[in-house]
Coordinates of C-alpha atoms (C1' of nucleotides) in Angstrom, one line a residue:
Chain A
X273 CA 19.7 -12.2 -34.4
X274 CA 20.0 -9.0 -32.4
X275 CA 16.4 -8.4 -31.6
X276 CA 15.9 -11.6 -29.7
X277 CA 14.5 -11.0 -26.3
X278 CA 17.6 -12.9 -24.7
X279 CA 16.5 -12.8 -21.2
X280 CA 19.5 -11.1 -19.4
X281 CA 20.0 -11.0 -15.6
X282 CA 18.6 -7.5 -15.4
X283 CA 15.6 -8.5 -17.1
X284 CA 15.0 -11.5 -15.0
X285 CA 15.6 -9.2 -12.0
X286 CA 13.1 -6.6 -13.2
X287 CA 10.3 -9.1 -14.0
X288 CA 10.6 -10.9 -10.7
X289 CA 10.6 -7.5 -8.9
X290 CA 7.4 -6.4 -11.0
X291 CA 5.5 -9.3 -9.7
X292 CA 6.7 -8.9 -6.2
X293 CA 5.9 -5.3 -6.1
X294 CA 2.4 -5.9 -7.4
X295 CA 1.7 -8.2 -4.7
X296 CA 3.6 -6.5 -2.0
X297 CA 4.4 -2.7 -2.9
X298 CA 7.6 -1.0 -2.7
X299 CA 8.1 -1.4 1.1
X300 CA 7.2 -5.3 0.7
X301 CA 9.6 -6.0 -1.8
X302 CA 12.3 -7.8 0.0
X303 CA 15.7 -8.0 -1.8
X304 CA 16.9 -11.3 -0.4
X305 CA 13.5 -13.0 -1.5
X306 CA 13.7 -11.4 -4.9
X307 CA 17.5 -12.4 -5.2
X308 CA 16.5 -15.9 -4.3
X309 CA 13.7 -16.0 -7.0
X310 CA 16.5 -14.8 -9.6
X311 CA 18.9 -17.4 -8.3
X312 CA 21.5 -15.1 -7.0
X313 CA 22.4 -13.4 -3.5
X314 CA 21.0 -10.0 -2.2
X315 CA 24.4 -8.5 -2.6
X316 CA 24.6 -9.3 -6.5
X317 CA 21.7 -7.2 -7.0
X318 CA 23.9 -4.0 -6.3
X319 CA 25.9 -5.1 -9.3
X320 CA 23.0 -4.5 -11.5
X321 CA 21.2 -1.7 -9.6
X322 CA 22.9 0.9 -7.5
X323 CA 20.0 0.6 -4.8
X324 CA 16.6 -0.7 -4.2
X325 CA 15.2 2.8 -5.1
X326 CA 17.0 2.6 -8.6
X327 CA 15.8 -0.9 -9.2
X328 CA 12.3 0.2 -8.2
X329 CA 12.5 3.1 -10.6
X330 CA 13.5 0.6 -13.3
X331 CA 10.6 -1.6 -12.7
X332 CA 8.0 1.3 -12.6
X333 CA 9.4 2.8 -15.8
X334 CA 9.4 -0.5 -17.7
X335 CA 5.9 -0.9 -16.2
X336 CA 4.6 2.3 -17.6
X337 CA 6.2 1.7 -20.8
X338 CA 4.7 -1.8 -21.1
X339 CA 1.3 -0.2 -20.2
X340 CA 1.8 2.2 -23.0
X341 CA 2.3 -0.5 -25.5
X342 CA -0.6 -2.5 -24.3
X343 CA -2.8 0.5 -24.5
X344 CA -1.7 1.1 -28.2
X345 CA -2.2 -2.4 -29.0
X346 CA -5.7 -2.3 -27.8
X347 CA -6.6 0.7 -29.7
X348 CA -5.5 -1.1 -32.8
X349 CA -7.1 -4.3 -31.8
X350 CA -10.3 -3.0 -30.7
X351 CA -11.0 -0.9 -33.7
X352 CA -13.5 1.8 -32.7
X353 CA -13.4 4.1 -29.7
X354 CA -16.4 2.6 -28.2
X355 CA -14.9 -0.8 -28.0
X356 CA -11.6 0.4 -26.6
X357 CA -13.7 2.0 -23.8
X358 CA -15.6 -1.3 -23.0
X359 CA -12.4 -3.1 -23.1
X360 CA -10.1 -0.7 -21.1
X361 CA -10.6 -2.4 -17.8
X362 CA -9.2 -5.7 -19.2
X363 CA -5.6 -4.7 -18.2
X364 CA -6.6 -4.2 -14.8
X365 CA -8.6 -7.3 -14.7
X366 CA -5.5 -9.3 -16.0
X367 CA -3.5 -8.3 -12.8
X368 CA -6.2 -9.6 -10.6
X369 CA -6.4 -12.9 -12.3
X370 CA -2.7 -13.1 -12.0
X371 CA -2.6 -14.2 -8.2
X372 CA -4.7 -11.2 -7.1
X373 CA -2.1 -8.8 -8.0
X374 CA -3.0 -5.2 -8.6
X375 CA -1.6 -2.4 -10.9
X376 CA 1.8 -1.6 -9.6
X377 CA 0.9 2.0 -9.7
X378 CA -2.3 1.7 -7.6
X379 CA -0.2 0.2 -4.8
X380 CA 2.7 2.8 -5.3
X381 CA -0.3 5.5 -5.3
X382 CA -1.0 4.3 -1.7
X383 CA 2.6 4.1 -0.8
X384 CA 3.4 7.5 -2.7
X385 CA 4.9 9.3 0.3
X386 CA 7.4 6.8 1.1
X387 CA 8.6 6.5 -2.5
X388 CA 11.9 7.7 -3.7
X389 CA 11.6 10.5 -6.2
X390 CA 12.2 8.6 -9.4
X391 CA 9.6 6.0 -8.5
X392 CA 7.1 8.7 -7.9
X393 CA 7.8 10.2 -11.3
X394 CA 7.1 7.0 -12.9
X395 CA 4.0 6.4 -11.1
X396 CA 2.9 9.9 -12.3
X397 CA 3.8 9.0 -15.8
X398 CA 1.8 5.7 -15.7
X399 CA -1.3 7.4 -14.5
X400 CA -1.0 10.4 -17.1
X401 CA -0.5 7.9 -19.9
X402 CA -3.6 6.3 -19.0
X403 CA -5.7 9.3 -18.7
X404 CA -4.2 10.7 -21.8
X405 CA -4.9 7.5 -23.7
X406 CA -8.6 7.4 -22.5
X407 CA -9.0 11.4 -23.5
X408 CA -7.8 10.6 -27.0
X409 CA -10.5 7.8 -27.1
X410 CA -13.1 9.8 -25.7
X411 CA -12.7 12.6 -28.2
X412 CA -12.6 10.0 -31.0
X413 CA -16.0 8.7 -29.7
X414 CA -17.3 12.4 -30.0
X415 CA -16.7 13.8 -26.4
X416 CA -15.9 17.5 -26.1
X417 CA -12.3 18.0 -25.1
X418 CA -13.1 19.4 -21.7
X419 CA -15.6 16.7 -20.8
X420 CA -13.0 14.2 -22.3
X421 CA -10.4 15.1 -19.8
X422 CA -12.9 14.9 -17.0
X423 CA -14.2 11.7 -18.0
X424 CA -11.0 10.2 -18.5
X425 CA -9.9 10.8 -15.0
X426 CA -13.0 9.6 -13.7
X427 CA -12.6 6.3 -15.7
X428 CA -9.2 5.7 -14.4
X429 CA -10.1 6.4 -10.7
X430 CA -13.2 4.2 -10.9
X431 CA -11.6 1.3 -12.4
X432 CA -8.5 1.5 -10.0
X433 CA -11.1 1.5 -7.3
X434 CA -12.8 -1.5 -8.3
X435 CA -9.4 -3.4 -8.7
X436 CA -8.5 -2.3 -5.0
X437 CA -12.0 -3.4 -3.7
X438 CA -11.9 -6.7 -5.7
X439 CA -8.4 -7.4 -4.2
X440 CA -9.4 -6.7 -0.6
X441 CA -12.3 -9.5 -1.1
X442 CA -10.0 -11.7 -3.3
X443 CA -13.0 -11.8 -5.6
X444 CA -12.5 -11.2 -9.3
X445 CA -16.4 -11.4 -9.9
X446 CA -16.9 -8.4 -7.9
X447 CA -14.5 -6.5 -10.3
X448 CA -16.6 -7.6 -13.3
X449 CA -19.7 -6.8 -11.1
X450 CA -18.4 -3.3 -10.5
X451 CA -17.4 -2.8 -14.0
X452 CA -20.8 -3.7 -15.1
X453 CA -22.3 -1.0 -13.0
X454 CA -20.1 1.5 -14.4
X455 CA -20.9 0.6 -17.8
X456 CA -25.0 0.4 -17.1
X457 CA -24.3 4.2 -15.6
X458 CA -22.6 5.2 -18.8
X459 CA -19.2 5.7 -17.3
X460 CA -17.4 3.8 -19.8
X461 CA -18.5 5.8 -22.8
X462 CA -18.3 9.5 -24.1
Chain B
X60 CA -17.2 11.5 36.0
X61 CA -16.9 8.2 34.3
X62 CA -17.7 9.0 30.7
X63 CA -14.8 11.4 30.5
X64 CA -12.5 10.6 27.4
X65 CA -9.7 10.3 29.7
X66 CA -6.7 9.6 27.3
X67 CA -5.2 6.4 28.3
X68 CA -1.8 5.2 27.1
X69 CA -3.6 2.7 24.8
X70 CA -5.7 5.2 23.3
X71 CA -2.6 7.4 22.6
X72 CA -1.0 4.5 21.0
X73 CA -4.1 3.7 19.1
X74 CA -4.6 7.3 17.7
X75 CA -0.9 7.7 16.6
X76 CA -0.8 4.4 15.1
X77 CA -4.0 5.2 13.0
X78 CA -2.4 8.3 11.8
X79 CA 0.8 6.5 10.7
X80 CA -0.9 3.6 9.2
X81 CA -3.3 6.1 7.2
X82 CA 0.1 7.5 5.8
X83 CA 2.3 4.5 5.4
X84 CA 0.2 1.4 5.8
X85 CA 0.5 -1.5 8.0
X86 CA 4.1 -2.4 6.5
X87 CA 5.1 1.3 7.1
X88 CA 4.0 1.4 10.6
X89 CA 7.2 1.4 12.6
X90 CA 7.1 0.6 16.2
X91 CA 10.1 2.6 17.3
X92 CA 8.6 5.7 15.8
X93 CA 5.2 5.3 17.0
X94 CA 6.7 4.8 20.6
X95 CA 8.6 8.0 20.2
X96 CA 5.3 9.7 19.1
X97 CA 3.7 8.4 22.2
X98 CA 6.8 9.3 24.6
X99 CA 7.8 5.7 25.5
X100 CA 10.2 3.1 24.0
X101 CA 9.1 0.5 21.6
X102 CA 9.6 -2.2 24.1
X103 CA 6.9 -0.7 26.2
X104 CA 4.2 -1.2 23.5
X105 CA 4.3 -4.8 24.1
X106 CA 2.9 -4.0 27.7
X107 CA -0.2 -2.7 25.9
X108 CA -0.5 -5.0 23.0
X109 CA 0.8 -8.5 22.6
X110 CA 2.2 -7.8 18.8
X111 CA 2.3 -5.4 16.0
X112 CA -0.5 -7.7 14.7
X113 CA -2.7 -7.2 17.6
X114 CA -2.0 -3.5 17.8
X115 CA -3.1 -3.1 14.2
X116 CA -6.1 -5.1 14.7
X117 CA -7.2 -2.9 17.4
X118 CA -6.4 0.1 15.3
X119 CA -8.4 -1.2 12.3
X120 CA -11.4 -2.4 14.6
X121 CA -11.5 1.1 16.4
X122 CA -11.3 2.8 12.6
X123 CA -14.2 0.7 11.6
X124 CA -16.2 1.4 14.6
X125 CA -15.6 5.2 14.4
X126 CA -16.3 5.0 10.8
X127 CA -19.9 3.5 11.6
X128 CA -20.5 6.3 14.1
X129 CA -19.4 8.9 11.5
X130 CA -21.9 7.4 8.9
X131 CA -24.7 7.2 11.4
X132 CA -24.3 10.8 12.2
X133 CA -24.1 11.7 8.7
X134 CA -27.5 10.2 8.2
X135 CA -29.0 12.1 10.9
X136 CA -27.3 15.3 10.0
X137 CA -28.0 15.3 6.3
X138 CA -31.6 14.5 6.8
X139 CA -33.0 13.1 3.4
X140 CA -31.2 10.1 1.5
X141 CA -30.4 12.3 -1.3
X142 CA -28.1 14.5 0.9
X143 CA -26.5 11.7 2.4
X144 CA -25.4 10.5 -1.0
X145 CA -24.2 13.6 -2.0
X146 CA -22.1 14.0 1.4
X147 CA -20.9 10.4 1.5
X148 CA -17.3 11.5 -0.1
X149 CA -16.8 13.9 2.8
X150 CA -15.1 11.5 5.2
X151 CA -12.7 10.5 2.4
X152 CA -12.0 14.1 1.4
X153 CA -11.2 14.7 5.3
X154 CA -8.3 12.2 5.1
X155 CA -6.7 13.9 2.3
X156 CA -7.1 17.1 3.8
X157 CA -5.5 15.7 6.9
X158 CA -1.7 15.7 5.5
X159 CA -2.6 13.6 2.4
X160 CA -3.6 10.6 4.3
X161 CA -6.0 7.9 2.9
X162 CA -8.7 5.8 4.4
X163 CA -6.8 3.2 6.5
X164 CA -8.8 0.5 4.9
X165 CA -7.8 1.6 1.2
X166 CA -4.1 1.3 2.1
X167 CA -4.8 -2.1 3.7
X168 CA -6.7 -3.3 0.7
X169 CA -3.6 -2.7 -1.3
X170 CA -1.7 -4.5 1.4
X171 CA -4.4 -7.2 1.9
X172 CA -2.3 -10.4 1.3
X173 CA 0.4 -9.4 4.0
X174 CA -2.0 -8.4 6.6
X175 CA -2.5 -10.8 9.9
X176 CA -5.9 -12.2 9.8
X177 CA -7.5 -10.2 12.5
X178 CA -6.4 -7.1 10.5
X179 CA -8.0 -8.4 7.3
X180 CA -11.2 -9.0 9.1
X181 CA -11.5 -5.7 10.6
X182 CA -10.8 -4.2 6.9
X183 CA -13.8 -6.4 5.5
X184 CA -16.0 -5.2 8.3
X185 CA -15.1 -1.4 7.3
X186 CA -15.8 -2.2 3.8
X187 CA -19.0 -4.1 4.3
X188 CA -20.4 -1.4 6.8
X189 CA -19.7 1.3 4.1
X190 CA -21.6 -0.8 1.5
X191 CA -24.4 -1.6 3.9
X192 CA -24.8 2.1 4.9
X193 CA -25.0 3.0 1.4
X194 CA -27.5 0.3 0.4
X195 CA -29.7 1.5 3.1
X196 CA -29.7 5.1 1.9
X197 CA -30.1 4.3 -1.7
X198 CA -33.2 2.1 -0.8
X199 CA -34.5 4.7 1.1
X200 CA -34.0 7.1 -1.8
X201 CA -36.1 4.7 -4.0
X202 CA -33.7 2.3 -5.4
X203 CA -34.6 -1.3 -5.8
X204 CA -32.8 -3.7 -3.5
X205 CA -30.8 -5.5 -6.2
X206 CA -29.8 -2.2 -7.8
X207 CA -29.2 -0.7 -4.5
X208 CA -26.4 -3.3 -3.6
X209 CA -24.8 -3.1 -6.9
X210 CA -24.9 0.9 -6.9
X211 CA -23.5 0.9 -3.2
X212 CA -20.4 -1.1 -4.3
X213 CA -19.8 1.1 -7.0
X214 CA -19.9 4.2 -4.9
X215 CA -17.4 2.6 -2.5
X216 CA -15.1 1.5 -5.2
X217 CA -15.3 4.7 -7.2
X218 CA -14.8 7.0 -4.2
X219 CA -11.9 4.9 -3.0
X220 CA -10.4 5.1 -6.3
X221 CA -10.7 8.9 -6.4
X222 CA -9.0 9.1 -3.2
X223 CA -6.2 7.0 -4.2
X224 CA -5.6 9.0 -7.5
X225 CA -5.8 12.4 -5.6
X226 CA -3.2 11.1 -3.1
X227 CA -1.0 10.0 -5.9
X228 CA -1.1 13.7 -7.0
X229 CA -1.3 15.1 -3.6
X230 CA -4.1 17.1 -4.9
X231 CA -7.4 17.4 -3.1
X232 CA -8.9 19.6 -5.9
X233 CA -8.5 16.5 -8.0
X234 CA -10.5 14.5 -5.7
X235 CA -13.4 17.2 -5.8
X236 CA -13.3 17.1 -9.4
X237 CA -13.6 13.4 -9.7
X238 CA -16.7 13.4 -7.2
X239 CA -18.0 16.2 -9.4
X240 CA -17.8 14.0 -12.4
X241 CA -19.3 11.1 -10.6
X242 CA -22.1 13.2 -9.6
X243 CA -22.8 14.6 -13.2
X244 CA -23.1 11.0 -14.2
X245 CA -25.6 10.0 -11.5
X246 CA -23.3 7.8 -9.8
X247 CA -24.1 9.4 -6.4
X248 CA -27.9 8.9 -6.5
X249 CA -30.3 6.0 -6.6
Chain C
dA213 C1' 1.4 -1.3 37.1
dC214 C1' 4.1 0.4 33.7
dC215 C1' 8.4 1.0 31.7
dT216 C1' 13.3 -0.1 29.9
dG217 C1' 18.2 -1.8 28.1
dA218 C1' 20.3 -5.3 26.1
dA219 C1' 19.8 -9.0 23.0
dC220 C1' 17.8 -11.9 18.7
dA221 C1' 17.0 -12.6 13.9
dC222 C1' 15.8 -10.0 9.8
dC223 C1' 16.5 -6.2 6.1
dG224 C1' 19.0 -2.6 3.1
dT225 C1' 23.4 -1.7 2.0
dT226 C1' 28.7 -1.7 1.5
dC227 C1' 32.8 -3.6 0.5
dA228 C1' 36.8 -6.3 0.0
dA229 C1' 37.6 -10.5 -2.1
dG230 C1' 36.7 -14.2 -5.2
dT231 C1' 36.3 -16.5 -10.1
Chain D
dA58 C1' 32.3 -9.3 -16.0
dC59 C1' 29.5 -11.0 -12.5
dC60 C1' 28.8 -13.0 -7.9
dT61 C1' 29.7 -13.8 -2.8
dG62 C1' 30.7 -13.5 2.8
dA63 C1' 30.8 -10.8 6.3
dA64 C1' 29.7 -6.7 8.5
dC65 C1' 26.9 -2.4 9.5
dA66 C1' 22.5 0.1 11.1
dC67 C1' 17.8 -0.7 11.3
dC68 C1' 13.3 -3.4 12.5
dG69 C1' 9.8 -6.5 15.3
dT70 C1' 10.1 -9.0 19.4
dT71 C1' 11.4 -11.1 23.9
dC72 C1' 12.8 -10.9 28.6
dA73 C1' 15.0 -10.1 32.6
dA74 C1' 15.2 -6.2 35.3
dG75 C1' 14.0 -1.8 37.2
dT76 C1' 10.5 1.5 39.7

DNA sequence: ACCTGAACACCGTTCAAGT
DNA sequence: ACCTGAACACCGTTCAAGT
């Protein structure tokens, strides 16, 4: 009765804003367009959030939180560490499959210098979480701690780059091809 | 007498616009700011270029052309193919060293869906040129044609991703670290 | 040939006013 | 409690007018 995911206005705004930001970035997040998608006027958004910066911070924080949950679920679901590593790129693939969108935080990494501080922080959290998750998995798979960190960062960077390149070509097969090459090289393993 | 690089107004505009776009993207390229940097009014930009879209297309085309020249020079300078591959990330590093800017086309790959068609084309040309250069070098280094293409794409994607991640942390040492990991993996070799 | 001020429609934002 | 219209300063763009 209380844990129902009753979609509040705030939630609707956050969800719509996330989709727009994954396709157009922070700069491309237009409040009049967003409001229209939610069915209210732009001025009404200011009842829910004090500014675009705060709205975007909430979006990025929620995105980072969801991503942490997805990674935790993947760890449980995949079972062994090797499977986790092989399946890690799935999340990134899903964005591309969803109207050629990309990871919110990849877009925002490009826009980094123009981002409000709170949004920058959330982008950092997202990246750090991903690297930490990979690091844990790599160590569980037998990597030495120091190597695990280097490798974790390399995986995150390489997969992000593959997603960006695939978006530029609007070609999800290219993403799969790149991930396949990474695998063949042994990048997605300890 | 005639080949002097006499800096025309058009050139000054293109150079300033390139720097802005590498830091803020196409969307973040503000014509009033750009005009101020050049020492004219925003309206005057329209004497040199019919629109922001055309200006950005000229910027991206010039960027792709310069990049091709830089790669050609690297090939001559480095000598053997193995050295070319090791030094390939240098160009990307230079952008980061230049006020944490990134490759124009990485930023624009993120913004891809919001780009005017002529700008999209130039972004494609840039990526294709890089992959083709890498492919040639990889084959010269002994890779089989089919493997060379896959590998060339993987290098381009991975290095782009490293640049993006390093920008997000404003940490050029992270870029070097990532490239080092790629090298250790054998990514930057045939 | 090159530049400009004034004007237009659009965007983030505010605010007084509605229910 | 939640929403809105009207207004502000800013942006891309146009254009008639300046030199």
